[in-house]
Amino acid sequence: MSLFDGVDAQVARRTPFQLRALVVDYLARHGYTRTVAAFVRESTVRELDPDGDDVGIAQDVPPDELARIEQSNQIYRHIQSGRLDAATRLLQSHFPAVLAGPRPDRPPPHTPRRISDAIPYACATSTDPAHLSLNLRVQAFIEACRTRPLHDTDDPPPTTDQIALLTMAQKLLAHAQILPNESDRRLFTAELKNVGALLAYKVPEDSTMRKYLAQERRDAVADQIHRAIFGVCSISSLELLVRYTESVWYFANKMGVKPRPGALLPPTQQKEPETVPIFHLGLFLDLK
């Protein structure tokens, strides 16, 4: 029996409700809540039994879940725009467990994320409230060090004197020193030494440390908070299916699996491939 026996049958069994649910989930996870409402209104699916009788209307995303997604996206946008105080207030109001919940029993490996010419970002994969809170504080300090907006649409940076910035840096170091894990303390202390170097420049945007002021840094913090709010649900089902499909066809190709006559295969520029082709989303979309 082939790895791909039954794939065609599975595709054929997809109902309009399942396909519609994928679209709704994708739009909702990416924050298009108004588009979700319009799509739901215009594409209501009614389930029919084998006799063609109406058995009800497909269930949509609950209103409270849409509200939760919208709240999360407000926080995401605030962090992306450098409004850390506003983001923190919304987190404390709508998702207090993200910053004050229990520590995970088995936290994931704290692999530093590489940002802008190999500058590490501490504990980027962690959902530990202590790490999240400290990363938000670090980003708030970075924003306070700015002397000009990163983008034209950003609010003007606040005028913070050097003494206030030094006080912020000292508090950050104190928070890092009370982390219970020794490796975490070392990681954050090393990062704070680098971030603290912003204080050495009157215009840090023109210095060698300007990498810490890049948009990538904001995006990394926003992504981490978003994952902490939604957990495994931060990625839409459609994206997970695409990743799964790419992985399956990639390994099948590397294993030399032969295509069966009449089998449903990923699009390819080869007329008669000797092995099953690798799935490329771009090529698939171009042919539709």
C-alpha atoms as one frame of an Amber mdcrd trajectory, in Angstrom:
protein
   0.000   0.000   0.000   1.413   3.401  -1.017   1.861   6.344   1.304  -0.550
   8.267  -0.915  -3.306   5.662  -1.257  -6.588   7.311  -0.350  -5.359  10.897
  -0.770  -7.649  11.491  -3.750 -10.599  10.099  -1.795  -9.811  12.358   1.169
  -9.759  15.404  -1.083 -13.051  14.375  -2.647 -14.676  14.104   0.783 -13.953
  17.738   1.679 -17.267  19.468   2.276 -18.033  23.118   1.480 -18.250  23.721
   5.225 -14.708  22.387   5.816 -13.230  24.493   3.025 -15.126  27.563   4.201
 -13.959  26.954   7.765 -10.334  27.017   6.558 -10.890  30.439   4.977 -12.657
  31.801   8.061  -9.905  30.497  10.347  -7.166  32.009   8.162  -8.827  35.428
   8.064  -9.519  35.392  11.790  -5.971  34.365  12.780  -4.550  37.203  10.702
  -6.832  39.744  12.317  -9.245  40.422   9.457 -12.237  40.346  11.770 -14.384
  42.656   9.626 -13.621  40.563   6.554 -14.598  37.462   8.523 -17.974  38.998
   9.350 -18.594  39.929   5.698 -17.434  36.549   4.431 -19.621  34.699   6.913
 -22.610  36.805   5.963 -22.138  36.261   2.216 -21.163  32.601   2.247 -23.442
  30.931   4.768 -23.262  27.184   4.244 -26.278  24.988   4.931 -25.596  21.331
   5.656 -27.649  18.779   3.724 -28.185  15.123   4.547 -27.866  12.376   1.856
 -31.524  12.937   0.923 -30.923  16.633   0.269 -32.789  17.810   3.347 -31.548
  20.890   5.175 -30.061  19.907   8.551 -28.910  23.320   9.743 -26.471  26.174
   9.247 -22.743  25.666   9.645 -21.307  27.105  12.852 -19.048  30.125  12.503
 -16.380  31.689  14.707 -18.057  32.608  18.037 -18.358  36.365  18.681 -16.254
  36.114  21.850 -13.456  34.456  19.875 -13.567  37.221  17.258 -13.372  39.785
  20.068 -10.389  37.943  21.542  -8.628  37.933  18.174  -9.298  41.641  17.689
  -7.918  42.419  21.148  -4.789  40.403  20.386  -4.300  42.224  17.110  -4.607
  45.592  18.834  -1.772  44.514  21.123   0.219  43.298  18.122  -0.201  46.612
  16.308   0.757  48.599  19.414   4.027  46.665  19.780   4.789  46.977  16.074
   4.323  50.736  16.366   6.446  51.049  19.503   3.555  51.754  21.886   4.693
  49.337  24.587   2.805  50.967  27.465  -0.503  50.684  25.580   0.239  47.065
  24.644   1.085  46.169  28.240  -2.127  47.762  29.557  -4.226  45.759  27.076
  -2.385  42.565  27.999  -3.005  43.136  31.684  -6.675  43.894  30.981  -7.586
  41.151  28.477  -4.876  38.474  28.849  -3.445  38.837  32.392  -2.127  35.255
  32.468   0.338  36.042  29.664   2.416  38.248  31.968   1.406  36.929  35.381
   0.460  33.285  34.855   2.239  30.223  36.256   5.630  29.265  34.862   5.485
  26.415  32.307   6.409  23.020  33.783   8.696  22.328  30.849   9.604  25.540
  29.069  10.806  25.194  25.466  14.501  25.597  24.652  15.441  29.262  24.817
  17.099  29.471  21.421  18.055  33.092  20.714  16.421  34.495  17.633  18.788
  36.182  15.190  17.816  39.715  14.281  19.499  42.161  11.932  23.076  41.073
  11.300  23.240  38.347  13.946  22.027  40.306  16.975  20.400  37.734  19.284
  16.920  38.147  20.722  16.668  36.471  24.130  14.170  33.657  24.771  12.266
  34.264  21.541  10.427  30.929  21.747   9.560  31.120  25.440   6.053  31.628
  26.806   7.281  32.012  30.379   5.530  35.120  31.816   8.809  36.300  33.350
  10.543  36.218  29.962   7.631  37.906  28.211   7.421  40.656  30.798  11.157
  41.305  30.645  11.228  41.350  26.840   8.433  43.934  26.855  10.395  46.028
  29.366  13.541  45.769  27.260  11.631  46.892  24.183  10.101  49.785  26.136
  13.620  50.883  27.107  14.701  50.707  23.457  11.736  52.859  22.448  12.617
  55.383  25.168  16.127  55.680  23.717  14.845  56.800  20.312  15.454  60.361
  19.221  13.292  60.229  16.089  10.351  58.105  14.853  11.173  54.869  13.060
   8.368  55.494  10.559   6.483  58.605   9.474   3.284  57.104  10.922   4.824
  56.525  14.364   4.156  58.807  17.300   7.043  61.181  18.127   9.338  59.486
  20.664   9.013  60.783  24.230  11.706  63.078  25.519  13.474  61.055  28.208
  16.479  62.492  30.027  19.648  60.472  30.574  19.038  59.986  34.297  15.594
  58.470  33.646  17.080  56.156  31.014  19.822  55.058  33.418  17.168  54.314
  36.035  15.237  52.234  33.520  18.400  50.299  32.638  19.144  49.611  36.311
  15.609  48.326  36.880  15.911  46.054  33.839  19.126  44.585  35.187  17.483
  44.059  38.581  14.584  42.202  36.949  17.036  40.020  35.008  18.952  39.174
  38.179  15.870  37.749  39.939  15.100  35.230  37.191  15.178  31.797  38.879
  17.129  30.077  36.091  20.848  30.818  36.004  21.173  30.420  32.220  18.279
  32.876  31.754  20.018  35.369  34.017  23.215  35.106  31.983  21.344  35.407
  28.673  19.331  38.471  29.638  22.281  40.140  31.401  24.372  39.806  28.235
  21.550  41.229  26.122  21.029  44.149  28.496  24.718  45.058  28.264  24.329
  45.332  24.497  21.025  47.212  24.654  22.404  49.514  27.344  25.067  50.666
  24.896  22.363  52.802  23.258  22.895  55.239  26.120  26.371  56.025  24.843
  25.035  57.866  21.798  23.164  61.135  21.515  21.551  59.882  18.304  21.557
  56.067  18.547  19.785  55.802  15.180  23.052  56.890  13.532  25.280  54.638
  15.625  26.545  51.087  15.245  23.821  50.033  17.715  20.973  51.136  15.432
  20.210  47.481  14.724  18.440  47.311  18.077  16.108  50.086  16.911  15.033
  48.236  13.749  11.462  47.188  12.979  12.551  43.544  13.131  13.000  43.862
  16.866   9.462  45.155  17.340   8.103  42.392  15.120   9.938  39.717  17.109
   8.413  40.864  20.400   4.952  41.171  18.808   5.210  37.640  17.398   6.264
  36.229  20.748   3.369  37.849  22.605   0.944  36.701  19.888   2.134  33.102
  20.288   1.779  33.330  24.064  -1.839  34.490  23.739  -2.959  31.838  21.268
  -0.460  29.035  21.822  -0.642  26.460  19.007  -3.629  28.343  17.569  -1.522
  31.348  16.607  -0.990  29.726  13.196  -4.026  29.197  11.002  -5.125  25.698
  10.013  -4.551  26.573   6.365  -0.912  27.476   7.023  -0.406  24.261   8.983
  -1.889  22.243   6.122   0.420  23.933   3.621   3.445  23.170   5.796   2.314
  19.579   6.219   1.732  19.188   2.485   5.140  20.638   1.627   6.851  18.319
   4.117   5.064  15.158   2.947   5.790  15.695  -0.736   9.369  16.797  -0.027
  10.232  13.622   1.861   8.331  11.453  -0.611  10.417  12.969  -3.398  13.668
  12.426  -1.499  12.660   8.807  -0.787  12.128   8.235  -4.514   8.405   7.407
  -4.280   7.033   6.626  -7.744   3.804   8.324  -8.873   0.825   6.022  -9.370
  -1.147   6.269 -12.626  -3.998   8.751 -12.214  -2.801   9.934  -8.805  -3.326
  13.541  -7.766   0.156  15.106  -7.791   1.536  18.578  -7.065   1.982  20.738
 -10.171   5.334  20.363 -11.874   7.018  21.506 -15.069   8.087  17.933 -15.802
   5.759  16.035 -18.118   6.378  12.560 -16.680   8.373  12.781 -13.441  10.129
   9.621 -12.319   9.412  10.395  -8.690   6.568  12.354  -7.099   7.304  16.094
  -7.398   7.903  18.471  -4.506   4.950  20.712  -3.657   5.635  24.405  -4.321
   2.857  26.711  -3.133   3.834  29.476  -5.564   3.697  27.137  -8.550   0.388
  25.735  -7.329  -1.148  29.222  -7.070   0.231  30.291 -10.442  -1.579  27.425
 -12.155  -4.943  28.225 -10.594
